[in-house]
Amino acid sequence: MIRENIQKSINDQINHEAFSAYLYYSMSAYFESQGLKGFANWMKVQAMEELFHTNKFFGFIAERGGRVELRAIDAPKTEWKGPLEVFEAAYEHEVGVTHRIHKLVDLALKESDHATANFLQWFVAEQVEEESSVEEIIAKLKLVGKADGGLFFLDNELATRVYTPPAAASK
Ligand code: FEO
């Protein structure tokens, strides 16, 4: 049976992961409105990954005999100044998620809940990847600057991202 305080913190994280999905869907919708379909695709795949994270936490509480409690999801921002501002906001968001995951690990270890601490290691590794993939795109956006041609090529590149459920992936 999972401890009450850990269950509450994971329920908070379920809400935050669902918000992350909302945020990336909102970023995807923004890119659609700008005619940047490749960027929109990348963000939609990112939103699907966040739903996978939500589901993973959901399943863990159930597996530990706990109770998932869902709450209202905050409305995400809907407008940005351009692709660079969007990806900088995404990076800032992911740094915040990493901090939350690390706090969860701290709590699990403090409570000697090694099953939860072990479960969370998947997310610790995932956050390294989450931050790095966004950082990579920020670097490319800075390289292309305001050159329309550069943005066009980057849009084509981001159009190729496909959602792969982690269980079926090689990592
Ligand atoms: Fe679920 Fe992007 O962290």
Short mmCIF file of N, CA and C and ligand atoms in Angstrom, two decimals:
data_model
loop_
_atom_site.label_atom_id
_atom_site.label_comp_id
_atom_site.label_asym_id
_atom_site.label_seq_id
_atom_site.Cartn_x
_atom_site.Cartn_y
_atom_site.Cartn_z
N MET A 1 0.86 -1.21 0.00
CA MET A 1 0.00 0.00 0.00
C MET A 1 0.89 1.25 0.00
N ILE A 2 0.49 2.19 -0.80
CA ILE A 2 1.29 3.41 -0.92
C ILE A 2 0.94 4.39 0.21
N ARG A 3 1.97 5.11 0.70
CA ARG A 3 1.72 6.09 1.77
C ARG A 3 0.89 7.25 1.25
N GLU A 4 0.10 7.81 2.15
CA GLU A 4 -0.81 8.91 1.81
C GLU A 4 -0.07 10.10 1.16
N ASN A 5 1.04 10.51 1.77
CA ASN A 5 1.73 11.71 1.26
C ASN A 5 2.36 11.45 -0.12
N ILE A 6 2.81 10.22 -0.35
CA ILE A 6 3.39 9.91 -1.66
C ILE A 6 2.28 9.82 -2.70
N GLN A 7 1.18 9.22 -2.30
CA GLN A 7 0.02 9.15 -3.21
C GLN A 7 -0.42 10.56 -3.62
N LYS A 8 -0.46 11.48 -2.65
CA LYS A 8 -0.88 12.85 -2.95
C LYS A 8 0.10 13.52 -3.92
N SER A 9 1.39 13.32 -3.67
CA SER A 9 2.40 13.94 -4.55
C SER A 9 2.33 13.36 -5.96
N ILE A 10 2.05 12.07 -6.07
CA ILE A 10 1.95 11.48 -7.42
C ILE A 10 0.66 11.95 -8.09
N ASN A 11 -0.40 12.08 -7.32
CA ASN A 11 -1.64 12.63 -7.90
C ASN A 11 -1.40 14.06 -8.41
N ASP A 12 -0.61 14.84 -7.66
CA ASP A 12 -0.25 16.20 -8.13
C ASP A 12 0.52 16.10 -9.45
N GLN A 13 1.40 15.10 -9.53
CA GLN A 13 2.21 14.94 -10.74
C GLN A 13 1.34 14.49 -11.92
N ILE A 14 0.34 13.68 -11.65
CA ILE A 14 -0.60 13.28 -12.73
C ILE A 14 -1.24 14.54 -13.31
N ASN A 15 -1.64 15.45 -12.42
CA ASN A 15 -2.26 16.69 -12.88
C ASN A 15 -1.25 17.51 -13.71
N HIS A 16 0.00 17.53 -13.25
CA HIS A 16 1.02 18.32 -13.94
C HIS A 16 1.38 17.72 -15.30
N GLU A 17 1.39 16.40 -15.37
CA GLU A 17 1.69 15.75 -16.67
C GLU A 17 0.54 16.00 -17.65
N ALA A 18 -0.69 15.95 -17.13
CA ALA A 18 -1.84 16.22 -17.99
C ALA A 18 -1.80 17.69 -18.44
N PHE A 19 -1.39 18.58 -17.54
CA PHE A 19 -1.24 19.99 -17.93
C PHE A 19 -0.15 20.12 -19.01
N SER A 20 0.93 19.34 -18.86
CA SER A 20 2.01 19.38 -19.86
C SER A 20 1.45 19.02 -21.24
N ALA A 21 0.60 17.99 -21.27
CA ALA A 21 -0.02 17.60 -22.55
C ALA A 21 -0.85 18.76 -23.10
N TYR A 22 -1.63 19.39 -22.23
CA TYR A 22 -2.45 20.54 -22.64
C TYR A 22 -1.58 21.66 -23.20
N LEU A 23 -0.47 21.92 -22.49
CA LEU A 23 0.44 23.00 -22.89
C LEU A 23 1.00 22.72 -24.29
N TYR A 24 1.43 21.48 -24.52
CA TYR A 24 2.01 21.17 -25.83
C TYR A 24 0.95 21.12 -26.93
N TYR A 25 -0.26 20.70 -26.59
CA TYR A 25 -1.35 20.79 -27.58
C TYR A 25 -1.61 22.25 -27.92
N SER A 26 -1.52 23.10 -26.92
CA SER A 26 -1.75 24.53 -27.15
C SER A 26 -0.65 25.10 -28.05
N MET A 27 0.58 24.67 -27.80
CA MET A 27 1.69 25.12 -28.65
C MET A 27 1.50 24.59 -30.08
N SER A 28 1.00 23.35 -30.19
CA SER A 28 0.74 22.77 -31.50
C SER A 28 -0.33 23.60 -32.22
N ALA A 29 -1.37 23.96 -31.50
CA ALA A 29 -2.45 24.76 -32.10
C ALA A 29 -1.93 26.12 -32.55
N TYR A 30 -1.04 26.70 -31.74
CA TYR A 30 -0.43 27.99 -32.13
C TYR A 30 0.33 27.84 -33.45
N PHE A 31 1.14 26.77 -33.55
CA PHE A 31 1.93 26.57 -34.78
C PHE A 31 1.02 26.33 -35.98
N GLU A 32 -0.07 25.58 -35.76
CA GLU A 32 -1.06 25.38 -36.85
C GLU A 32 -1.55 26.74 -37.34
N SER A 33 -1.84 27.64 -36.39
CA SER A 33 -2.38 28.95 -36.75
C SER A 33 -1.35 29.78 -37.52
N GLN A 34 -0.07 29.43 -37.36
CA GLN A 34 1.00 30.17 -38.05
C GLN A 34 1.39 29.51 -39.37
N GLY A 35 0.73 28.40 -39.70
CA GLY A 35 1.06 27.69 -40.95
C GLY A 35 2.34 26.87 -40.85
N LEU A 36 2.81 26.62 -39.61
CA LEU A 36 4.04 25.83 -39.42
C LEU A 36 3.64 24.40 -39.02
N LYS A 37 3.28 23.62 -40.00
CA LYS A 37 2.71 22.29 -39.73
C LYS A 37 3.71 21.31 -39.15
N GLY A 38 4.98 21.45 -39.51
CA GLY A 38 6.01 20.57 -38.96
C GLY A 38 6.21 20.84 -37.47
N PHE A 39 6.27 22.11 -37.09
CA PHE A 39 6.38 22.48 -35.68
C PHE A 39 5.14 21.99 -34.92
N ALA A 40 3.98 22.14 -35.57
CA ALA A 40 2.73 21.70 -34.94
C ALA A 40 2.77 20.19 -34.70
N ASN A 41 3.30 19.46 -35.68
CA ASN A 41 3.41 18.00 -35.54
C ASN A 41 4.32 17.64 -34.37
N TRP A 42 5.46 18.31 -34.28
CA TRP A 42 6.43 18.00 -33.21
C TRP A 42 5.77 18.19 -31.85
N MET A 43 5.04 19.28 -31.71
CA MET A 43 4.39 19.57 -30.42
C MET A 43 3.25 18.58 -30.13
N LYS A 44 2.58 18.13 -31.17
CA LYS A 44 1.50 17.16 -30.94
C LYS A 44 2.09 15.82 -30.47
N VAL A 45 3.21 15.43 -31.05
CA VAL A 45 3.88 14.20 -30.60
C VAL A 45 4.33 14.38 -29.14
N GLN A 46 4.82 15.59 -28.82
CA GLN A 46 5.25 15.87 -27.45
C GLN A 46 4.05 15.73 -26.48
N ALA A 47 2.91 16.23 -26.91
CA ALA A 47 1.69 16.12 -26.07
C ALA A 47 1.35 14.65 -25.84
N MET A 48 1.50 13.84 -26.88
CA MET A 48 1.20 12.40 -26.74
C MET A 48 2.16 11.73 -25.76
N GLU A 49 3.40 12.19 -25.77
CA GLU A 49 4.36 11.64 -24.79
C GLU A 49 3.93 12.01 -23.37
N GLU A 50 3.41 13.22 -23.23
CA GLU A 50 2.96 13.64 -21.89
C GLU A 50 1.76 12.81 -21.42
N LEU A 51 0.91 12.43 -22.36
CA LEU A 51 -0.22 11.56 -21.98
C LEU A 51 0.30 10.19 -21.56
N PHE A 52 1.37 9.75 -22.20
CA PHE A 52 2.00 8.49 -21.79
C PHE A 52 2.52 8.61 -20.36
N HIS A 53 3.16 9.75 -20.06
CA HIS A 53 3.67 9.97 -18.69
C HIS A 53 2.51 9.96 -17.69
N THR A 54 1.44 10.65 -18.06
CA THR A 54 0.25 10.72 -17.19
C THR A 54 -0.23 9.30 -16.88
N ASN A 55 -0.33 8.51 -17.94
CA ASN A 55 -0.82 7.14 -17.82
C ASN A 55 0.10 6.26 -16.97
N LYS A 56 1.40 6.52 -17.09
CA LYS A 56 2.38 5.73 -16.34
C LYS A 56 2.23 5.99 -14.83
N PHE A 57 2.06 7.25 -14.46
CA PHE A 57 1.85 7.57 -13.03
C PHE A 57 0.51 6.99 -12.56
N PHE A 58 -0.50 7.12 -13.41
CA PHE A 58 -1.85 6.61 -13.10
C PHE A 58 -1.75 5.11 -12.78
N GLY A 59 -1.10 4.39 -13.66
CA GLY A 59 -0.97 2.93 -13.50
C GLY A 59 -0.20 2.56 -12.24
N PHE A 60 0.80 3.37 -11.90
CA PHE A 60 1.62 3.06 -10.72
C PHE A 60 0.79 3.16 -9.44
N ILE A 61 -0.01 4.21 -9.32
CA ILE A 61 -0.85 4.34 -8.11
C ILE A 61 -1.80 3.15 -8.01
N ALA A 62 -2.39 2.80 -9.14
CA ALA A 62 -3.33 1.66 -9.13
C ALA A 62 -2.61 0.38 -8.72
N GLU A 63 -1.42 0.18 -9.26
CA GLU A 63 -0.65 -1.03 -8.98
C GLU A 63 -0.27 -1.13 -7.50
N ARG A 64 -0.09 0.03 -6.87
CA ARG A 64 0.30 0.04 -5.45
C ARG A 64 -0.93 0.04 -4.53
N GLY A 65 -2.09 -0.16 -5.10
CA GLY A 65 -3.31 -0.21 -4.29
C GLY A 65 -3.77 1.15 -3.80
N GLY A 66 -3.33 2.20 -4.49
CA GLY A 66 -3.73 3.56 -4.09
C GLY A 66 -4.96 4.04 -4.85
N ARG A 67 -5.24 5.32 -4.69
CA ARG A 67 -6.43 5.91 -5.31
C ARG A 67 -6.02 7.13 -6.14
N VAL A 68 -6.30 7.04 -7.44
CA VAL A 68 -6.04 8.19 -8.31
C VAL A 68 -7.14 9.21 -8.09
N GLU A 69 -6.74 10.46 -7.89
CA GLU A 69 -7.74 11.53 -7.75
C GLU A 69 -7.43 12.61 -8.78
N LEU A 70 -8.37 12.80 -9.69
CA LEU A 70 -8.15 13.78 -10.76
C LEU A 70 -8.75 15.13 -10.39
N ARG A 71 -8.03 16.17 -10.77
CA ARG A 71 -8.53 17.52 -10.51
C ARG A 71 -8.57 18.31 -11.82
N ALA A 72 -9.11 19.52 -11.74
CA ALA A 72 -9.17 20.37 -12.94
C ALA A 72 -7.76 20.66 -13.44
N ILE A 73 -7.65 20.73 -14.74
CA ILE A 73 -6.35 21.05 -15.37
C ILE A 73 -6.35 22.54 -15.72
N ASP A 74 -5.29 23.24 -15.35
CA ASP A 74 -5.19 24.67 -15.65
C ASP A 74 -5.21 24.90 -17.16
N ALA A 75 -5.72 26.05 -17.56
CA ALA A 75 -5.69 26.40 -18.98
C ALA A 75 -4.27 26.83 -19.35
N PRO A 76 -3.74 26.33 -20.45
CA PRO A 76 -2.39 26.76 -20.85
C PRO A 76 -2.43 28.09 -21.60
N LYS A 77 -1.26 28.70 -21.73
CA LYS A 77 -1.11 29.91 -22.53
C LYS A 77 -1.43 29.55 -23.99
N THR A 78 -1.89 30.51 -24.77
CA THR A 78 -2.27 30.20 -26.15
C THR A 78 -1.50 30.98 -27.22
N GLU A 79 -0.84 32.05 -26.81
CA GLU A 79 -0.14 32.90 -27.80
C GLU A 79 1.32 33.08 -27.43
N TRP A 80 2.16 33.09 -28.45
CA TRP A 80 3.59 33.36 -28.26
C TRP A 80 4.04 34.28 -29.38
N LYS A 81 5.27 34.81 -29.24
CA LYS A 81 5.76 35.76 -30.26
C LYS A 81 6.34 35.06 -31.49
N GLY A 82 6.70 33.79 -31.35
CA GLY A 82 7.30 33.08 -32.48
C GLY A 82 7.86 31.76 -32.00
N PRO A 83 8.41 30.95 -32.94
CA PRO A 83 8.91 29.61 -32.57
C PRO A 83 9.94 29.61 -31.45
N LEU A 84 10.87 30.58 -31.46
CA LEU A 84 11.90 30.57 -30.42
C LEU A 84 11.28 30.78 -29.04
N GLU A 85 10.34 31.69 -28.95
CA GLU A 85 9.69 31.93 -27.65
C GLU A 85 8.93 30.68 -27.19
N VAL A 86 8.32 29.97 -28.12
CA VAL A 86 7.59 28.74 -27.77
C VAL A 86 8.55 27.71 -27.19
N PHE A 87 9.66 27.49 -27.90
CA PHE A 87 10.58 26.44 -27.45
C PHE A 87 11.32 26.83 -26.18
N GLU A 88 11.55 28.14 -25.99
CA GLU A 88 12.17 28.56 -24.73
C GLU A 88 11.20 28.32 -23.58
N ALA A 89 9.90 28.54 -23.84
CA ALA A 89 8.89 28.28 -22.80
C ALA A 89 8.80 26.78 -22.52
N ALA A 90 8.93 25.97 -23.58
CA ALA A 90 8.88 24.51 -23.41
C ALA A 90 10.08 24.05 -22.58
N TYR A 91 11.24 24.65 -22.84
CA TYR A 91 12.44 24.28 -22.08
C TYR A 91 12.27 24.62 -20.60
N GLU A 92 11.79 25.83 -20.36
CA GLU A 92 11.56 26.27 -18.97
C GLU A 92 10.58 25.32 -18.28
N HIS A 93 9.56 24.92 -19.01
CA HIS A 93 8.56 23.99 -18.46
C HIS A 93 9.22 22.66 -18.08
N GLU A 94 10.05 22.14 -18.98
CA GLU A 94 10.69 20.84 -18.72
C GLU A 94 11.67 20.90 -17.55
N VAL A 95 12.35 22.04 -17.40
CA VAL A 95 13.26 22.20 -16.24
C VAL A 95 12.43 22.12 -14.96
N GLY A 96 11.25 22.73 -15.00
CA GLY A 96 10.35 22.67 -13.85
C GLY A 96 9.88 21.24 -13.57
N VAL A 97 9.59 20.50 -14.62
CA VAL A 97 9.16 19.10 -14.45
C VAL A 97 10.30 18.28 -13.83
N THR A 98 11.50 18.50 -14.33
CA THR A 98 12.67 17.78 -13.78
C THR A 98 12.78 18.04 -12.28
N HIS A 99 12.63 19.30 -11.90
CA HIS A 99 12.72 19.66 -10.48
C HIS A 99 11.65 18.91 -9.68
N ARG A 100 10.45 18.83 -10.22
CA ARG A 100 9.36 18.14 -9.52
C ARG A 100 9.66 16.65 -9.36
N ILE A 101 10.19 16.05 -10.44
CA ILE A 101 10.52 14.60 -10.38
C ILE A 101 11.60 14.37 -9.31
N HIS A 102 12.60 15.24 -9.30
CA HIS A 102 13.68 15.07 -8.31
C HIS A 102 13.13 15.22 -6.88
N LYS A 103 12.19 16.13 -6.69
CA LYS A 103 11.57 16.31 -5.37
C LYS A 103 10.80 15.04 -4.97
N LEU A 104 10.16 14.43 -5.97
CA LEU A 104 9.43 13.18 -5.70
C LEU A 104 10.38 12.07 -5.27
N VAL A 105 11.53 11.99 -5.95
CA VAL A 105 12.53 10.98 -5.57
C VAL A 105 13.00 11.26 -4.13
N ASP A 106 13.27 12.52 -3.84
CA ASP A 106 13.70 12.89 -2.47
C ASP A 106 12.66 12.42 -1.45
N LEU A 107 11.39 12.65 -1.74
CA LEU A 107 10.33 12.26 -0.81
C LEU A 107 10.27 10.74 -0.65
N ALA A 108 10.35 10.03 -1.78
CA ALA A 108 10.29 8.56 -1.72
C ALA A 108 11.43 8.00 -0.87
N LEU A 109 12.62 8.57 -1.05
CA LEU A 109 13.78 8.08 -0.29
C LEU A 109 13.64 8.43 1.20
N LYS A 110 13.12 9.63 1.46
CA LYS A 110 12.92 10.05 2.86
C LYS A 110 11.96 9.09 3.56
N GLU A 111 10.96 8.60 2.80
CA GLU A 111 9.97 7.69 3.37
C GLU A 111 10.40 6.22 3.24
N SER A 112 11.60 6.00 2.78
CA SER A 112 12.11 4.63 2.52
C SER A 112 11.17 3.84 1.62
N ASP A 113 10.53 4.54 0.67
CA ASP A 113 9.65 3.87 -0.30
C ASP A 113 10.51 3.57 -1.55
N HIS A 114 11.21 2.48 -1.51
CA HIS A 114 12.16 2.18 -2.59
C HIS A 114 11.47 1.77 -3.88
N ALA A 115 10.26 1.23 -3.76
CA ALA A 115 9.51 0.87 -4.98
C ALA A 115 9.20 2.14 -5.78
N THR A 116 8.77 3.20 -5.07
CA THR A 116 8.47 4.45 -5.76
C THR A 116 9.76 5.10 -6.28
N ALA A 117 10.81 5.08 -5.46
CA ALA A 117 12.08 5.68 -5.88
C ALA A 117 12.59 4.97 -7.14
N ASN A 118 12.44 3.66 -7.17
CA ASN A 118 12.88 2.88 -8.34
C ASN A 118 12.02 3.20 -9.57
N PHE A 119 10.72 3.27 -9.37
CA PHE A 119 9.79 3.61 -10.46
C PHE A 119 10.16 4.98 -11.06
N LEU A 120 10.51 5.91 -10.19
CA LEU A 120 10.78 7.29 -10.64
C LEU A 120 12.07 7.41 -11.46
N GLN A 121 12.94 6.41 -11.37
CA GLN A 121 14.20 6.49 -12.13
C GLN A 121 13.94 6.56 -13.64
N TRP A 122 12.86 5.93 -14.09
CA TRP A 122 12.51 6.02 -15.51
C TRP A 122 12.30 7.49 -15.90
N PHE A 123 11.63 8.22 -15.01
CA PHE A 123 11.34 9.64 -15.28
C PHE A 123 12.60 10.50 -15.16
N VAL A 124 13.49 10.12 -14.26
CA VAL A 124 14.75 10.89 -14.13
C VAL A 124 15.50 10.84 -15.46
N ALA A 125 15.59 9.64 -16.04
CA ALA A 125 16.28 9.48 -17.33
C ALA A 125 15.49 10.17 -18.45
N GLU A 126 14.18 10.04 -18.41
CA GLU A 126 13.32 10.64 -19.45
C GLU A 126 13.49 12.16 -19.47
N GLN A 127 13.64 12.77 -18.29
CA GLN A 127 13.76 14.23 -18.25
C GLN A 127 15.06 14.72 -18.88
N VAL A 128 16.11 13.91 -18.80
CA VAL A 128 17.37 14.30 -19.45
C VAL A 128 17.11 14.42 -20.95
N GLU A 129 16.36 13.44 -21.48
CA GLU A 129 16.04 13.43 -22.90
C GLU A 129 15.08 14.57 -23.26
N GLU A 130 14.09 14.79 -22.41
CA GLU A 130 13.10 15.85 -22.66
C GLU A 130 13.79 17.21 -22.78
N GLU A 131 14.67 17.50 -21.83
CA GLU A 131 15.37 18.80 -21.86
C GLU A 131 16.27 18.89 -23.08
N SER A 132 16.99 17.81 -23.35
CA SER A 132 17.97 17.87 -24.43
C SER A 132 17.32 18.00 -25.81
N SER A 133 16.17 17.34 -26.03
CA SER A 133 15.55 17.45 -27.36
C SER A 133 15.04 18.88 -27.61
N VAL A 134 14.55 19.53 -26.55
CA VAL A 134 14.08 20.91 -26.72
C VAL A 134 15.27 21.85 -26.90
N GLU A 135 16.33 21.62 -26.15
CA GLU A 135 17.54 22.46 -26.27
C GLU A 135 18.12 22.40 -27.69
N GLU A 136 18.06 21.20 -28.27
CA GLU A 136 18.58 21.01 -29.63
C GLU A 136 17.82 21.89 -30.63
N ILE A 137 16.50 21.94 -30.46
CA ILE A 137 15.69 22.74 -31.39
C ILE A 137 15.92 24.24 -31.15
N ILE A 138 16.10 24.63 -29.88
CA ILE A 138 16.39 26.04 -29.59
C ILE A 138 17.69 26.45 -30.29
N ALA A 139 18.70 25.58 -30.22
CA ALA A 139 19.99 25.89 -30.87
C ALA A 139 19.80 26.06 -32.37
N LYS A 140 18.98 25.19 -32.98
CA LYS A 140 18.74 25.30 -34.43
C LYS A 140 17.98 26.59 -34.75
N LEU A 141 17.00 26.93 -33.91
CA LEU A 141 16.22 28.14 -34.15
C LEU A 141 17.12 29.38 -34.07
N LYS A 142 18.07 29.35 -33.16
CA LYS A 142 18.99 30.48 -33.03
C LYS A 142 19.89 30.56 -34.26
N LEU A 143 20.25 29.40 -34.81
CA LEU A 143 21.10 29.37 -36.01
C LEU A 143 20.36 29.95 -37.22
N VAL A 144 19.11 29.56 -37.38
CA VAL A 144 18.38 30.03 -38.56
C VAL A 144 17.92 31.48 -38.41
N GLY A 145 17.83 31.95 -37.16
CA GLY A 145 17.42 33.34 -36.93
C GLY A 145 16.09 33.63 -37.58
N LYS A 146 16.00 34.74 -38.27
CA LYS A 146 14.73 35.12 -38.88
C LYS A 146 14.66 34.74 -40.36
N ALA A 147 15.67 34.02 -40.84
CA ALA A 147 15.67 33.64 -42.26
C ALA A 147 14.52 32.69 -42.56
N ASP A 148 13.61 33.11 -43.43
CA ASP A 148 12.43 32.30 -43.75
C ASP A 148 12.81 30.93 -44.29
N GLY A 149 13.84 30.87 -45.12
CA GLY A 149 14.28 29.60 -45.70
C GLY A 149 14.66 28.61 -44.62
N GLY A 150 15.39 29.08 -43.62
CA GLY A 150 15.85 28.22 -42.52
C GLY A 150 14.67 27.65 -41.75
N LEU A 151 13.70 28.50 -41.50
CA LEU A 151 12.51 28.07 -40.76
C LEU A 151 11.74 27.02 -41.57
N PHE A 152 11.72 27.21 -42.88
CA PHE A 152 11.03 26.27 -43.77
C PHE A 152 11.67 24.88 -43.67
N PHE A 153 13.02 24.84 -43.71
CA PHE A 153 13.71 23.55 -43.63
C PHE A 153 13.53 22.91 -42.26
N LEU A 154 13.57 23.73 -41.22
CA LEU A 154 13.39 23.19 -39.87
C LEU A 154 11.96 22.66 -39.71
N ASP A 155 11.01 23.37 -40.30
CA ASP A 155 9.61 22.91 -40.25
C ASP A 155 9.48 21.54 -40.92
N ASN A 156 10.17 21.38 -42.04
CA ASN A 156 10.14 20.08 -42.74
C ASN A 156 10.76 18.98 -41.88
N GLU A 157 11.83 19.32 -41.19
CA GLU A 157 12.51 18.33 -40.33
C GLU A 157 11.59 17.91 -39.18
N LEU A 158 10.93 18.88 -38.57
CA LEU A 158 10.08 18.56 -37.41
C LEU A 158 8.81 17.82 -37.83
N ALA A 159 8.48 17.92 -39.10
CA ALA A 159 7.30 17.21 -39.63
C ALA A 159 7.53 15.70 -39.61
N THR A 160 8.78 15.27 -39.51
CA THR A 160 9.07 13.83 -39.61
C THR A 160 8.95 13.12 -38.25
N ARG A 161 8.79 13.89 -37.18
CA ARG A 161 8.72 13.23 -35.86
C ARG A 161 7.45 12.37 -35.77
N VAL A 162 7.65 11.15 -35.30
CA VAL A 162 6.53 10.21 -35.18
C VAL A 162 6.45 9.75 -33.74
N TYR A 163 5.25 9.63 -33.21
CA TYR A 163 5.11 9.14 -31.84
C TYR A 163 5.37 7.64 -31.78
N THR A 164 6.28 7.28 -30.88
CA THR A 164 6.58 5.85 -30.67
C THR A 164 6.35 5.56 -29.20
N PRO A 165 5.40 4.70 -28.88
CA PRO A 165 5.19 4.37 -27.47
C PRO A 165 6.48 3.81 -26.89
N PRO A 166 6.96 4.31 -25.73
CA PRO A 166 8.25 3.87 -25.18
C PRO A 166 8.41 2.36 -25.05
N ALA A 167 7.34 1.61 -24.75
CA ALA A 167 7.46 0.16 -24.60
C ALA A 167 7.93 -0.49 -25.90
N ALA A 168 7.55 0.12 -27.02
CA ALA A 168 7.90 -0.46 -28.32
C ALA A 168 9.20 0.13 -28.86
N ALA A 169 9.73 1.14 -28.15
CA ALA A 169 10.96 1.77 -28.63
C ALA A 169 12.17 0.98 -28.19
N SER A 170 13.31 1.27 -28.82
CA SER A 170 14.51 0.48 -28.50
C SER A 170 15.17 0.94 -27.21
N LYS A 171 14.85 2.17 -26.73
CA LYS A 171 15.55 2.66 -25.53
C LYS A 171 15.15 1.90 -24.28
FE1 FEO B 1 6.31 14.56 -18.68
FE2 FEO B 1 7.86 16.49 -20.53
O1 FEO B 1 7.67 15.70 -18.89
#
